[in-house]
Structure formats: C-alpha cells, structure tokens
Coordinates of C-alpha atoms in Angstrom, one line a residue:
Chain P
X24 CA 139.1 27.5 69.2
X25 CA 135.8 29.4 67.7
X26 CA 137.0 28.3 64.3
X27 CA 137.7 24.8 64.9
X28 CA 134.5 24.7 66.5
X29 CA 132.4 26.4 63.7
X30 CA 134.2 24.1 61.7
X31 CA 132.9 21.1 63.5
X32 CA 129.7 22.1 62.9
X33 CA 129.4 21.0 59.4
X34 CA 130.7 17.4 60.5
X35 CA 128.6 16.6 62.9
X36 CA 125.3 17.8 61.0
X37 CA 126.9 16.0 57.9
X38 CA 127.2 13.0 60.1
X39 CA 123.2 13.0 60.7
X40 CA 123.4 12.3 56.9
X41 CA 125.6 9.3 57.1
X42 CA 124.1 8.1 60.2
X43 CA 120.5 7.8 58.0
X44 CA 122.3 6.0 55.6
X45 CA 124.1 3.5 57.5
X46 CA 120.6 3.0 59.0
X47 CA 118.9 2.7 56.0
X48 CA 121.6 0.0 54.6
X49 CA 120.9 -2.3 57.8
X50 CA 117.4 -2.1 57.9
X51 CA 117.6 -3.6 53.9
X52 CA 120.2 -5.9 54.8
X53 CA 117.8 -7.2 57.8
X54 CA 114.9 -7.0 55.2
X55 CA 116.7 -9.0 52.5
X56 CA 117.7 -11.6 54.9
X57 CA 114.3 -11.8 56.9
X58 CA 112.5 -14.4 54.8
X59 CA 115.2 -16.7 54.8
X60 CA 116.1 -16.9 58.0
X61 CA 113.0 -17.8 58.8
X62 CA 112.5 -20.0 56.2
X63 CA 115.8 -22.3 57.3
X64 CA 115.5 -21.2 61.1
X65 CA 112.0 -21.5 61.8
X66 CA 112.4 -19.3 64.9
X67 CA 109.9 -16.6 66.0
X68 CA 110.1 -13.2 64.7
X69 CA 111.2 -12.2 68.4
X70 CA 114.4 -14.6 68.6
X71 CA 115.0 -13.7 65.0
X72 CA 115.2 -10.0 66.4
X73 CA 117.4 -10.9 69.1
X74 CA 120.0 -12.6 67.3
X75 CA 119.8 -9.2 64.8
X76 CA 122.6 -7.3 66.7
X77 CA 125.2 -8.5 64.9
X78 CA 124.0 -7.2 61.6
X79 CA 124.2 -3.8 64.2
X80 CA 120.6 -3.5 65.3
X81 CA 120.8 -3.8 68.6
X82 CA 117.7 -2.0 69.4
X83 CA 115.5 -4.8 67.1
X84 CA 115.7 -6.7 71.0
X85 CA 113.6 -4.0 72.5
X86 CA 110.5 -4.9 70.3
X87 CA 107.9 -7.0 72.0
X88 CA 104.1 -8.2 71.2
X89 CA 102.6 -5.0 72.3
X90 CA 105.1 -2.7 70.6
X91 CA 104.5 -4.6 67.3
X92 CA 101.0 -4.3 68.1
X93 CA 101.2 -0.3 67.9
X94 CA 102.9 1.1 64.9
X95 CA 103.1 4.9 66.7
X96 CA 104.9 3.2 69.5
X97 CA 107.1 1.3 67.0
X98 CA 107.9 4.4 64.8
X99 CA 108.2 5.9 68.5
X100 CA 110.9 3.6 69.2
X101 CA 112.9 3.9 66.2
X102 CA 113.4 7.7 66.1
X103 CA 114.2 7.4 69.5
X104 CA 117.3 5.3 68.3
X105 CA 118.2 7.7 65.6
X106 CA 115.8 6.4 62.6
X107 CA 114.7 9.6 60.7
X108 CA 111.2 10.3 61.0
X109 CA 109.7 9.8 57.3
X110 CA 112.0 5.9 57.5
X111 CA 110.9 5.1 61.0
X112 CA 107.3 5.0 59.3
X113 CA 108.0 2.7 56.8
X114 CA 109.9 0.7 59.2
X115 CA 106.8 0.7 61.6
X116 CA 105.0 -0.6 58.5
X117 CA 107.3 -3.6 57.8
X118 CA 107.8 -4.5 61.1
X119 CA 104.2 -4.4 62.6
X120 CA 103.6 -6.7 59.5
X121 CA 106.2 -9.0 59.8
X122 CA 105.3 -12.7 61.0
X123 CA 101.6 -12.1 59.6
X124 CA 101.0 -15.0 56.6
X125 CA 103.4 -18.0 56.1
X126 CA 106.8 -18.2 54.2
X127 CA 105.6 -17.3 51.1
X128 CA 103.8 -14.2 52.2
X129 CA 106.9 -13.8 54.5
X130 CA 109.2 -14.0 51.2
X131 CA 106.8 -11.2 49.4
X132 CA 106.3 -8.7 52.6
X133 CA 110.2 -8.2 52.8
X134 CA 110.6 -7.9 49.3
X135 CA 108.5 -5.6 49.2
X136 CA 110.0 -3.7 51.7
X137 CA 113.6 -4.2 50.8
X138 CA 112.6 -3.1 47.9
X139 CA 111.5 0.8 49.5
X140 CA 114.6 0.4 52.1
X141 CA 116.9 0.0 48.8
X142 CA 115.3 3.4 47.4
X143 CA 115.5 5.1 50.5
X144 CA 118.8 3.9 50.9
X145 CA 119.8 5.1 47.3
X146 CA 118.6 8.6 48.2
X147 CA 120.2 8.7 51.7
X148 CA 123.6 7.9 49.6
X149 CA 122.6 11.0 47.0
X150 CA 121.6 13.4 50.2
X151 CA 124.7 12.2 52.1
X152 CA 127.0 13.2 49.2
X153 CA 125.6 16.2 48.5
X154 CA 124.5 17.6 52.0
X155 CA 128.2 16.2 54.1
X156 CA 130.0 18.3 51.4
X157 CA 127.8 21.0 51.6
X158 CA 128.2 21.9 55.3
X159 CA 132.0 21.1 55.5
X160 CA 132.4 23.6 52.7
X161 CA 129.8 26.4 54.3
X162 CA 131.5 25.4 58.0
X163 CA 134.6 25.7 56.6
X164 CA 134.3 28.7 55.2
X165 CA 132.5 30.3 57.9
X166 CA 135.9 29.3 60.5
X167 CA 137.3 31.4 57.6
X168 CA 135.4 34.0 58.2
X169 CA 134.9 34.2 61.9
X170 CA 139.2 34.0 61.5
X171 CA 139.3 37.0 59.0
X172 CA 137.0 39.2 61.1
X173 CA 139.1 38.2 64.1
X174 CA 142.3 39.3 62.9
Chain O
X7 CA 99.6 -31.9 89.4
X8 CA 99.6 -29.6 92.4
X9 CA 97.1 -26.7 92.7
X10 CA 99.6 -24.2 92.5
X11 CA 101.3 -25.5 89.3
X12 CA 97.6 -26.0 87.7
X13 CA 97.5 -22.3 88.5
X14 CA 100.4 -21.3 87.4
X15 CA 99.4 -23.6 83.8
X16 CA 96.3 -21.6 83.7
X17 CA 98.2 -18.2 84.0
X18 CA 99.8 -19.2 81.1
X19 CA 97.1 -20.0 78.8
X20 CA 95.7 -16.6 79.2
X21 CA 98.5 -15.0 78.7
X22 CA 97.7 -15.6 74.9
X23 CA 94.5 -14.2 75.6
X24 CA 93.7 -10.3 75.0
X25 CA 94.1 -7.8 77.8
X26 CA 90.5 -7.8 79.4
X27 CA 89.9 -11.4 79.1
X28 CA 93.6 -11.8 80.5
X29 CA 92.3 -10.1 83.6
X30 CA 89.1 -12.1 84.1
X31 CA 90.8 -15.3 84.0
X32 CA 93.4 -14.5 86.3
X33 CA 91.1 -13.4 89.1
X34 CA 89.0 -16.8 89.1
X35 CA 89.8 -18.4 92.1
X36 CA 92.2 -21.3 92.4
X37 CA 89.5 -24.1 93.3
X38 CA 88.1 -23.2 89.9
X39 CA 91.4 -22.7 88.0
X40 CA 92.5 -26.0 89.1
X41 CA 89.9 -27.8 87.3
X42 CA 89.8 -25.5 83.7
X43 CA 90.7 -28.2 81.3
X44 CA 89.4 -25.8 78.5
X45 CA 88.8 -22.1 77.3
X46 CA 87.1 -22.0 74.3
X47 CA 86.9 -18.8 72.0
X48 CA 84.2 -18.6 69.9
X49 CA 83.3 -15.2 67.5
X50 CA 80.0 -13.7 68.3
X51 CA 79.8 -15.8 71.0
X52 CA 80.1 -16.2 74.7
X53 CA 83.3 -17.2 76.3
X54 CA 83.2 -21.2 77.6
X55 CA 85.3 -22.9 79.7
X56 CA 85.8 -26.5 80.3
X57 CA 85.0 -27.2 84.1
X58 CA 85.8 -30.8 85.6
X59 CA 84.4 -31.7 82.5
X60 CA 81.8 -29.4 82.3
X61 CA 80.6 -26.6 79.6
X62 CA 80.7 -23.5 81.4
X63 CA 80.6 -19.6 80.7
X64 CA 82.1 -17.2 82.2
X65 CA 80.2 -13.5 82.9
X66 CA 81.6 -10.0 82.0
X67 CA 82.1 -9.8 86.0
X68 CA 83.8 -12.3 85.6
X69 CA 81.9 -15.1 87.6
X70 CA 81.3 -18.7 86.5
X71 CA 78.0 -19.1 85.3
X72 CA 76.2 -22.5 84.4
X73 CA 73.3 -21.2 82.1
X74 CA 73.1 -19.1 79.0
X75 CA 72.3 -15.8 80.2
X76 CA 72.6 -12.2 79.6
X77 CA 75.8 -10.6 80.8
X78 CA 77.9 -13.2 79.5
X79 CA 81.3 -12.4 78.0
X80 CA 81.0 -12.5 74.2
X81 CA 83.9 -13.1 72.3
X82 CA 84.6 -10.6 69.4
X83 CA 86.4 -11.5 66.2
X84 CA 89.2 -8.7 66.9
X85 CA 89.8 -10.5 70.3
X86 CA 90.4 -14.1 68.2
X87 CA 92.9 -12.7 65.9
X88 CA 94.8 -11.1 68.6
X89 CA 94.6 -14.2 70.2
X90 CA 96.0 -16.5 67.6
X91 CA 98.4 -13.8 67.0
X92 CA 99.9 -13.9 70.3
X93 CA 99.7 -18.1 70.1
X94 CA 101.9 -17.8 67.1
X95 CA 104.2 -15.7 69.0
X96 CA 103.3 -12.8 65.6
X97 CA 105.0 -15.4 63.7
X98 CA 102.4 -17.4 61.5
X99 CA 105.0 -18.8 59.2
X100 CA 106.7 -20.5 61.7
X101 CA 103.4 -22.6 62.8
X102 CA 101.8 -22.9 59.2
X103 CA 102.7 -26.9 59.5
X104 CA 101.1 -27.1 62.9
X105 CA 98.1 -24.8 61.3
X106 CA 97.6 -26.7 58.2
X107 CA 96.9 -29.7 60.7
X108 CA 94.6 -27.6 62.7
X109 CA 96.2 -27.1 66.0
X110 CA 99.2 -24.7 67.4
X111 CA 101.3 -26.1 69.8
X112 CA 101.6 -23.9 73.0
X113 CA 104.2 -23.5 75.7
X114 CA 103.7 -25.9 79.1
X115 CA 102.4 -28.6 76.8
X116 CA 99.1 -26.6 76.2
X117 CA 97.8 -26.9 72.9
X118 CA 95.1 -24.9 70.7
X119 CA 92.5 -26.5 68.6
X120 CA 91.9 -24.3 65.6
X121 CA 88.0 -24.0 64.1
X122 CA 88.2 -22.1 60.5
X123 CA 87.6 -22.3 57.0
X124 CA 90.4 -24.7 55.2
X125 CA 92.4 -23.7 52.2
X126 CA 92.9 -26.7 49.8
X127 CA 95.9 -26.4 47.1
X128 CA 96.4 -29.7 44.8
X129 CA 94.0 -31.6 46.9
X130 CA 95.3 -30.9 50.5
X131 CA 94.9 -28.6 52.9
X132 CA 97.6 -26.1 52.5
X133 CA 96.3 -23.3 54.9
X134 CA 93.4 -22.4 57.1
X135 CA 91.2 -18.7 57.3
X136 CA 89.1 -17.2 58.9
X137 CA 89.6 -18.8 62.5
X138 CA 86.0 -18.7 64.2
X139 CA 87.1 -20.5 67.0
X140 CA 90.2 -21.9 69.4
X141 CA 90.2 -24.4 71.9
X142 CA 92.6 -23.8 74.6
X143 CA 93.9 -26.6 75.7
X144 CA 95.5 -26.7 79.4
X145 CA 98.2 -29.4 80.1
X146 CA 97.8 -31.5 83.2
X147 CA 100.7 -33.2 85.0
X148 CA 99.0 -35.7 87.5
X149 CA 102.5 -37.3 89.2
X150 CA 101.4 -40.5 89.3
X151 CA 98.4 -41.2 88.3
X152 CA 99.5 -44.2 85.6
X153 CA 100.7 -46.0 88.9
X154 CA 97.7 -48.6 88.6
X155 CA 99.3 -49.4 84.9
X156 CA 102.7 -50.5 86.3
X157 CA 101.7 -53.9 85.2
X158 CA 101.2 -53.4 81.7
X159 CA 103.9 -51.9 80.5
X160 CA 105.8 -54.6 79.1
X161 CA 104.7 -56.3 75.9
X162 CA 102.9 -52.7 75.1
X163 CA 99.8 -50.9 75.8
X164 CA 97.1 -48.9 74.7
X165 CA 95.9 -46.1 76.4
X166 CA 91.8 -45.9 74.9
X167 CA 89.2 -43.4 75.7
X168 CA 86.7 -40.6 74.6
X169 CA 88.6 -37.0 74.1
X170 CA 89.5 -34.7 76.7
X171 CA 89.6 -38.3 79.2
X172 CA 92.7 -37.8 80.4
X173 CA 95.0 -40.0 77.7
X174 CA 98.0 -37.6 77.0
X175 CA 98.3 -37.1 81.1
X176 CA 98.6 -40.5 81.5
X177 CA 101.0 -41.4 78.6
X178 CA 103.0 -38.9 80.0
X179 CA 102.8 -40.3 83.4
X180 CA 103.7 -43.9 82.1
X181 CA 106.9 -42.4 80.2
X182 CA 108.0 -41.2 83.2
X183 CA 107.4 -44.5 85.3
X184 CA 108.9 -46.6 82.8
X185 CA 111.8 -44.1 81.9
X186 CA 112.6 -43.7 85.8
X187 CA 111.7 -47.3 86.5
X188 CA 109.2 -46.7 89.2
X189 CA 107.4 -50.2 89.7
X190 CA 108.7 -51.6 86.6
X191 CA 111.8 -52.0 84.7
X192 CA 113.6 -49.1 83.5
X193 CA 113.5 -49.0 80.0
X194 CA 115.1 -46.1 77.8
X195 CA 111.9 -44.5 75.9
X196 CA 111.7 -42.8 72.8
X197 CA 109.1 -40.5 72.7
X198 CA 107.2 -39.5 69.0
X199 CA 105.7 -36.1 69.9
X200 CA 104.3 -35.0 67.1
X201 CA 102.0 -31.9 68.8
X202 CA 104.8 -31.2 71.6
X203 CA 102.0 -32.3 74.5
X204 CA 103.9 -35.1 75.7
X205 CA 107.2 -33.7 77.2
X206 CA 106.3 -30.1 76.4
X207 CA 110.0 -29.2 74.8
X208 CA 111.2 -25.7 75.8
X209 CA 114.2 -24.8 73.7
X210 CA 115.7 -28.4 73.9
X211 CA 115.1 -29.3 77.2
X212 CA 111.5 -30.5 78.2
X213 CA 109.2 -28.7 80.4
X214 CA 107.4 -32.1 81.6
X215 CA 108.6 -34.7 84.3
X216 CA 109.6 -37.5 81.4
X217 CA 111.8 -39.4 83.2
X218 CA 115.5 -39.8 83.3
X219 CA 116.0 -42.6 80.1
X220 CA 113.5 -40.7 77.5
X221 CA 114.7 -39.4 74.3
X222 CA 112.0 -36.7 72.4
X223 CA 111.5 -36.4 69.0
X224 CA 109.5 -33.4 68.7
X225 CA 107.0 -31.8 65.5
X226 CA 107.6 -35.3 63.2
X227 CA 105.0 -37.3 62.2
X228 CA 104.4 -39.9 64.1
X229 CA 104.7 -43.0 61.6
X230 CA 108.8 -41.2 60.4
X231 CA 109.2 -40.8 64.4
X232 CA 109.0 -44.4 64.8
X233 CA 110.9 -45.1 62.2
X234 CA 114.0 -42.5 63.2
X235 CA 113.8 -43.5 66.8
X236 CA 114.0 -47.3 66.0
X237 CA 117.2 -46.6 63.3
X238 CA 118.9 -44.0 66.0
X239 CA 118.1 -44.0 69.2
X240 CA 117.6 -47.5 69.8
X241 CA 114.7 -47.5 72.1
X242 CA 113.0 -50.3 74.5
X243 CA 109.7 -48.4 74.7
X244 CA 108.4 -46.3 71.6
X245 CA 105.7 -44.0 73.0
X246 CA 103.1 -41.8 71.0
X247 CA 100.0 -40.1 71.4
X248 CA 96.5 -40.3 68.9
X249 CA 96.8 -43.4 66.5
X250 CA 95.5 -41.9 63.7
X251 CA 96.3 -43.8 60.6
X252 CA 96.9 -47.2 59.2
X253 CA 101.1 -46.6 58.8
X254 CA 101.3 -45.0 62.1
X255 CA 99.4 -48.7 63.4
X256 CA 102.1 -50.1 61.0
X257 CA 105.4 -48.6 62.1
X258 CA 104.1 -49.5 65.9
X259 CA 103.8 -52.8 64.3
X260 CA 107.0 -52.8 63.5
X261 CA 108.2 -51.6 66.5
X262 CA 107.1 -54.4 68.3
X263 CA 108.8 -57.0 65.4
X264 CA 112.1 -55.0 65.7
X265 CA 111.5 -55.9 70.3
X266 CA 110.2 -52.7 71.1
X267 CA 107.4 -51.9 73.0
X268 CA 104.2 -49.7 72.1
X269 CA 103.0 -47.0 74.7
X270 CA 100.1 -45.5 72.4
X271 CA 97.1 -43.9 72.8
X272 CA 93.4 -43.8 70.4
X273 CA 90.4 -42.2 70.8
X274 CA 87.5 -44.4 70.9
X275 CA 83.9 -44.1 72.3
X276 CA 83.6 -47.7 74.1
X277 CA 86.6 -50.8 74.6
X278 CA 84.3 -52.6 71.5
X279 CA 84.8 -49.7 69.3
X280 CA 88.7 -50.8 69.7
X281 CA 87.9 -54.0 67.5
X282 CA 85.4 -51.5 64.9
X283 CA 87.7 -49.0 64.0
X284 CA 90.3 -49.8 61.4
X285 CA 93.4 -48.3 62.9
X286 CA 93.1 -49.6 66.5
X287 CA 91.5 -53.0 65.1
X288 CA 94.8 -53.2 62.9
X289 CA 97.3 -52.1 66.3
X290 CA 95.3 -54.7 68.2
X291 CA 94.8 -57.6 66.2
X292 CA 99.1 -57.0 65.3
X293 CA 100.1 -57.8 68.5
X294 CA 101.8 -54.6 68.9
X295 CA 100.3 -54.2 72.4
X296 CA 99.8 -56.6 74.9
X297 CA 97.0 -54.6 77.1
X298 CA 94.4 -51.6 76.7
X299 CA 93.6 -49.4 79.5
X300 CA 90.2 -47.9 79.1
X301 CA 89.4 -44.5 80.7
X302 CA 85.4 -43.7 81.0
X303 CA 85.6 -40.1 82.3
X304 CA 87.9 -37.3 83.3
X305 CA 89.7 -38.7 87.0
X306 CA 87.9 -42.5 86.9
X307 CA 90.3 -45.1 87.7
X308 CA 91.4 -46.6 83.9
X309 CA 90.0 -50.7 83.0
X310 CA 92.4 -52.8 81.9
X311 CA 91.8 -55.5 79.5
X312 CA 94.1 -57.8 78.4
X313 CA 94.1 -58.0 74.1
X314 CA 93.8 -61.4 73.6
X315 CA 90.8 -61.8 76.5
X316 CA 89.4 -58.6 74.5
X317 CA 89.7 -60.1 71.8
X318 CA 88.0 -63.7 72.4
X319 CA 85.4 -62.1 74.6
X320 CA 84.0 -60.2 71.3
X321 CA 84.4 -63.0 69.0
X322 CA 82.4 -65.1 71.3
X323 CA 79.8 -62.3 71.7
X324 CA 79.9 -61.1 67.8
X325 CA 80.4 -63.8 66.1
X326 CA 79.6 -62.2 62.3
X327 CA 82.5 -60.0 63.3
X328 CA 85.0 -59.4 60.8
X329 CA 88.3 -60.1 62.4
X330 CA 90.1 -61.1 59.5

C-alpha cells in the first residue's frame, strides 16, 4: 500500500505539470480566436466569455466589469482555478485589456498575447516532459526503496 | 410612462456611472427622478442634469442645486473613462460604428451623446479620443401621449421640433397606435432604428411597447433600412427617427411612391424652418407626408399642420421663397 502510494506521488505532482499546460494551450486557443470572434460576432467581451466553455474555460463566465477592472482580483481568480501564478499575471494583463480600442487594436492586443501564451505554452510542454518523467522515475524508485527496506 | 418605471430607467442610466456618483443618483428622490431627461458628464467640471427641461447640478451631498456654487460634484476625467467603459459594456470594438457617429446606444432605449476630439482617416471620421464629455440620455415611454395624432397617420407624418422636445417618445408612441390599431387602422410597421431608441431591442426582442404588427430593423442606416424593409418586409407604415440627409428624404420618398407611409421625425427650430432647411423642405415639398406635428416644448400638446396649408400659407407670406 505505502509503495503504491509513494508511487502516486510522482503522478499527481507530474500532473500539476500537465495541468499548466493544458491551461496554457486553452488560454492561446481563446487568444488566437478572440479577435475574430469579435470581429464576425460583434458580441461583448462578457457574452464572448460565456459562450468560452466549450473551448473548456468555464471559469472565463465568472469575470465581470469590476473583476476586469482589478487585475489582482483577476490574477486572484485564475490561480484560484488552477492558473500557475507567474501565467495568471499575464493572463490578468490580457484580459483586463481586452475590449479596450476597436478591431484592429482588438486583432493586435491578442496577437500579442497569443504570441507569450504560445511561448509559455512551449515551455510548459518542455517542463511537462522533463519534470512528469522526473518524479515517476524518483517516485518510483522510492516505492522501491520503501519495498527493499520493508522486506 | 409611470413614475416607477421612469425610476427604474433612471436606475439604469447610472448604473454606467462610477460607484460614488452611482450612489448619489440613486438616492434623489422619485419626484425628481421622474423628470431627469439628462445627465451630463463633463471633465473638470460639475455634474448637470437635465430637469423638466432645466440645466441643473447636482451637490456632492447629493442635493439638486439651481446655481453654480461651491460644493458641487465635479466630474473627474478617471470617472468619464470608467464611464464610457462600462457604456461599452469594456468592449469598444463592438460600438466603434456607433462611436465614429458620436453616440452609444444604451440599454432601455437610453442613448449617450459623445463630446471628444474626432479622428479623421481618408477624409472621414474613423474614430473619436479623448471623450471630454457624455450626455446621458434617459428613454421616456409616455403610453399614449401621440393619441391627439390619431388623425394623421395615414398619408404620412412628420413629427418636427427643437432637440430634447419629446420627438422619439412620440414616434414611438404612434408606432404603437398604428401597429396595435388604437384609433386608426392597424397597419404593419416597419421600423428603421438606426440608434436602437425606438423599440429599444434587447437580444431580439424589444424592450419598448411597439405594438403587435411592427417589424425592427435595428443599427442600419436609415436610407438602406428603408430600402430593406420596402424589398422584405413589405410594410404599410415605414417609421424613422432624425431626417438627416437628402437620400434618407429620398428613400421616404420612395416609400410613399412604392404606397407606403412616412412616420419621420426632424429637428427644426420653428414650423417655417420646415420649408428652409433642405432635407425637410425636400420630404415636404415630395409629398412623402401628408401632415407635421410641431412640438414647442418638453410636455406641450404637438400643432398640427397640414403640408399643403403649410405650404400655401408661406408662399403667400414669403413670396421670394424658393420653392422650386
């Protein structure tokens, strides 16, 4: 039991890893999409939000005027739904931004930003390669361990 | 429109407003809510408000005061962008079309007048900065008050006055009498609402009584509204707010030729300053309506004049004028 549990360990902090990532790939899919939606829609930024679950950002629904308004609040919000710290304050900075200017400025705001999402996303992928293996392994062989010393 | 509802329209309006100023205007008391036509924003300076047709100010206590004094609630340039930005719901892009023509439409039919420096791009205005000030508009729904107009509905009319008269509220009003045929025929209507004041669409479904037979084009110019409504929707009654240019008097014009009838309304100074003024002179002297209902002042009862008596009643006095 203590070994399958010690070996647990290592997938569940590798999941943080792929959890980030997954993250990281929504919030550029949301930023790549942004401008044109609102483009061909015309909606406001808060009905565009809304109808953002089913790219799996549920929590987008949550934001209102005065959250926008306050970026701690926003990055607040985000790390309470599993954003890492360091990408819930660039996604505080895109999204307390966002609606500000017309289409064009729109277009350049979330290129910009699915432009840093990308990046982060690119080093979330590296991290999650590297780190998932790296605590299976060291979980792994610590149920080893705890198994040897057992016996 | 009942007290309540004015209330309730002038909730609304500050809801766009920032926190403080929020709170002041919700703790006026209803006699003077009900007659707030206007709250104008101004940067650097103090907060006014339209009463009965009055130029008011309100105090940082929050009391209606009648004179320029100290004490008065200034408005600060922080509090007008958070304003607009909460007009535009934090979504500029989605307005710019409304912005580049100076206004933003609001929910309830309210509308805000936008005061800023203009951006021109190949000869137009493409955008507009620095916003030193924004006109509140509150919508009024007066059930009934186009009753005295029953008569002149058919063969079209013009609804004429200065700004802030009453015009839109009384457009609306007709729709609604015409489209419900209460004391005249009931006509299907198309309405042309180019600034969203008229039936105050919500989603897809509007906010203001319109009656039961009225179709809404909303956010199109007025002269391609026309134009659409008369290919598709086959109206009796075309209906549209502000003449403002030549085609607009033009596609009413042909309105009338293709049997329809003109519910419009202009902004003009005086009933002679119909006949002066190129676009109504050109809507008059058409044929494309039949009478013009004059309102003086905010609440007076509207004049009605009948074109063609207009019409020979200036020649006769001005007989230089230019009518051709």
């Amino acid at each position: 039991m203590l070994c399958t549990a010690v070996s647990l360990f290592g997938y569940v902090f590798g999941e943080r890893y792929r959890f980030r990532k997954s993250c990281l790939s929504k919030l550029s899919s949301f930023a790549k999409g942004c401008a044109e939606t609102m483009r061909c829609s015309g909606a406001d930024i808060f009905k565009i939000f809304k109808s953002s679950s089913d790219i799996g950002l549920p929590f987008l629904a949550e934001l209102d005027r005065d959250t926008l308004k306050d970026k701690a609040k926003l990055a607040k919000l985000f790390i309470s739904h599993g954003v890492w710290p360091d990408d819930a304050k660039i996604a505080a900075d895109f999204f307390g931004k966002l609606g500000d200017g017309d289409i064009e400025a729109q277009k350049v705001h979330c290129g910009y930003y699915f432009g840093q999402f990308e990046e982060l996303k690119a080093k979330a992928a590296k991290d999650c390669a590297e780190k998932v293996k790296l605590y299976c392994s060291l979980s792994v062989l610590c149920s080893i361990g705890i198994f040897i010393i057992l016996i | 429109m009942t007290s309540d509802k004015k209330h309730e329209a002038v909730a609304a309006a500050a809801d766009y407003l920032p926190q403080k100023l929020r709170e002041l205007i919700k703790k006026l008391p209803g006699n003077i809510c009900k007659n707030i036509t206007e709250i104008r924003l101004r940067a650097g300076r103090p907060l006014g408000l339209t009463l009965s047709g009055e130029n008011v100010f309100l105090s940082e206590k929050g009391s209606i005061c009648y004179l320029l004094q100290h004490g008065l609630y200034t408005v600060d340039e922080a509090e007008l962008k958070e304003t607009f930005s909460n007009m535009c719901e934090h979504s500029v892009y989605a307005f710019s079309e409304h912005i580049k023509h100076g206004y933003i439409p609001l929910k309830n039919g309210c509308r805000a007048g936008l005061a800023a420096s203009a951006v021109y791009e190949n000869g137009k205005i493409s955008n507009f900065c620095s916003i030193s000030s924004i006109n509140l508009r509150i919508a009024a729904e007066h059930i009934g008050s186009a009753e005295p107009l029953c008569g002149c509905f058919v063969g079209g009319l013009l609804i004429a006055g200065p700004p802030a008269v009453g015009k839109t509220t009384l457009l609306r009003d007709s729709v609604r009498l015409i489209s419900d045929g209460i004391g005249t025929a009931r006509r299907r209507v198309a309405v042309i609402d180019t600034r969203g004041e008229i039936a105050a669409v919500c989603g897809s479904t509007p906010t203001a009584d319109i009656g039961a037979l009225t179709d809404v084009i909303s956010g199109c110019e007025k002269e391609v509204g026309i134009e659409l409504a008369l290919r598709t929707l086959a109206p009796q009654v075309i209906a549209f707010d502000e003449i403002g240019t030549v085609g607009e008097a033009k596609a009413a014009t042909n309105g009338t030729l293709a049997g329809t009838d003109t519910l419009c309304t202009a902004h003009v100074g005086s009933a002679e300053e119909l006949l002066t003024r190129p676009i109504s002179k050109k809507l008059v002297l058409s044929g494309a309506v039949k009478h013009i209902a004059f309102i003086k002042a905010l609440g007076s009862v509207p004049e009605i004049f009948e074109t063609s008596a207009l019409i020979a009643d200036l020649k006769s006095r001005k007989e230089c004028f230019n009518f051709a």
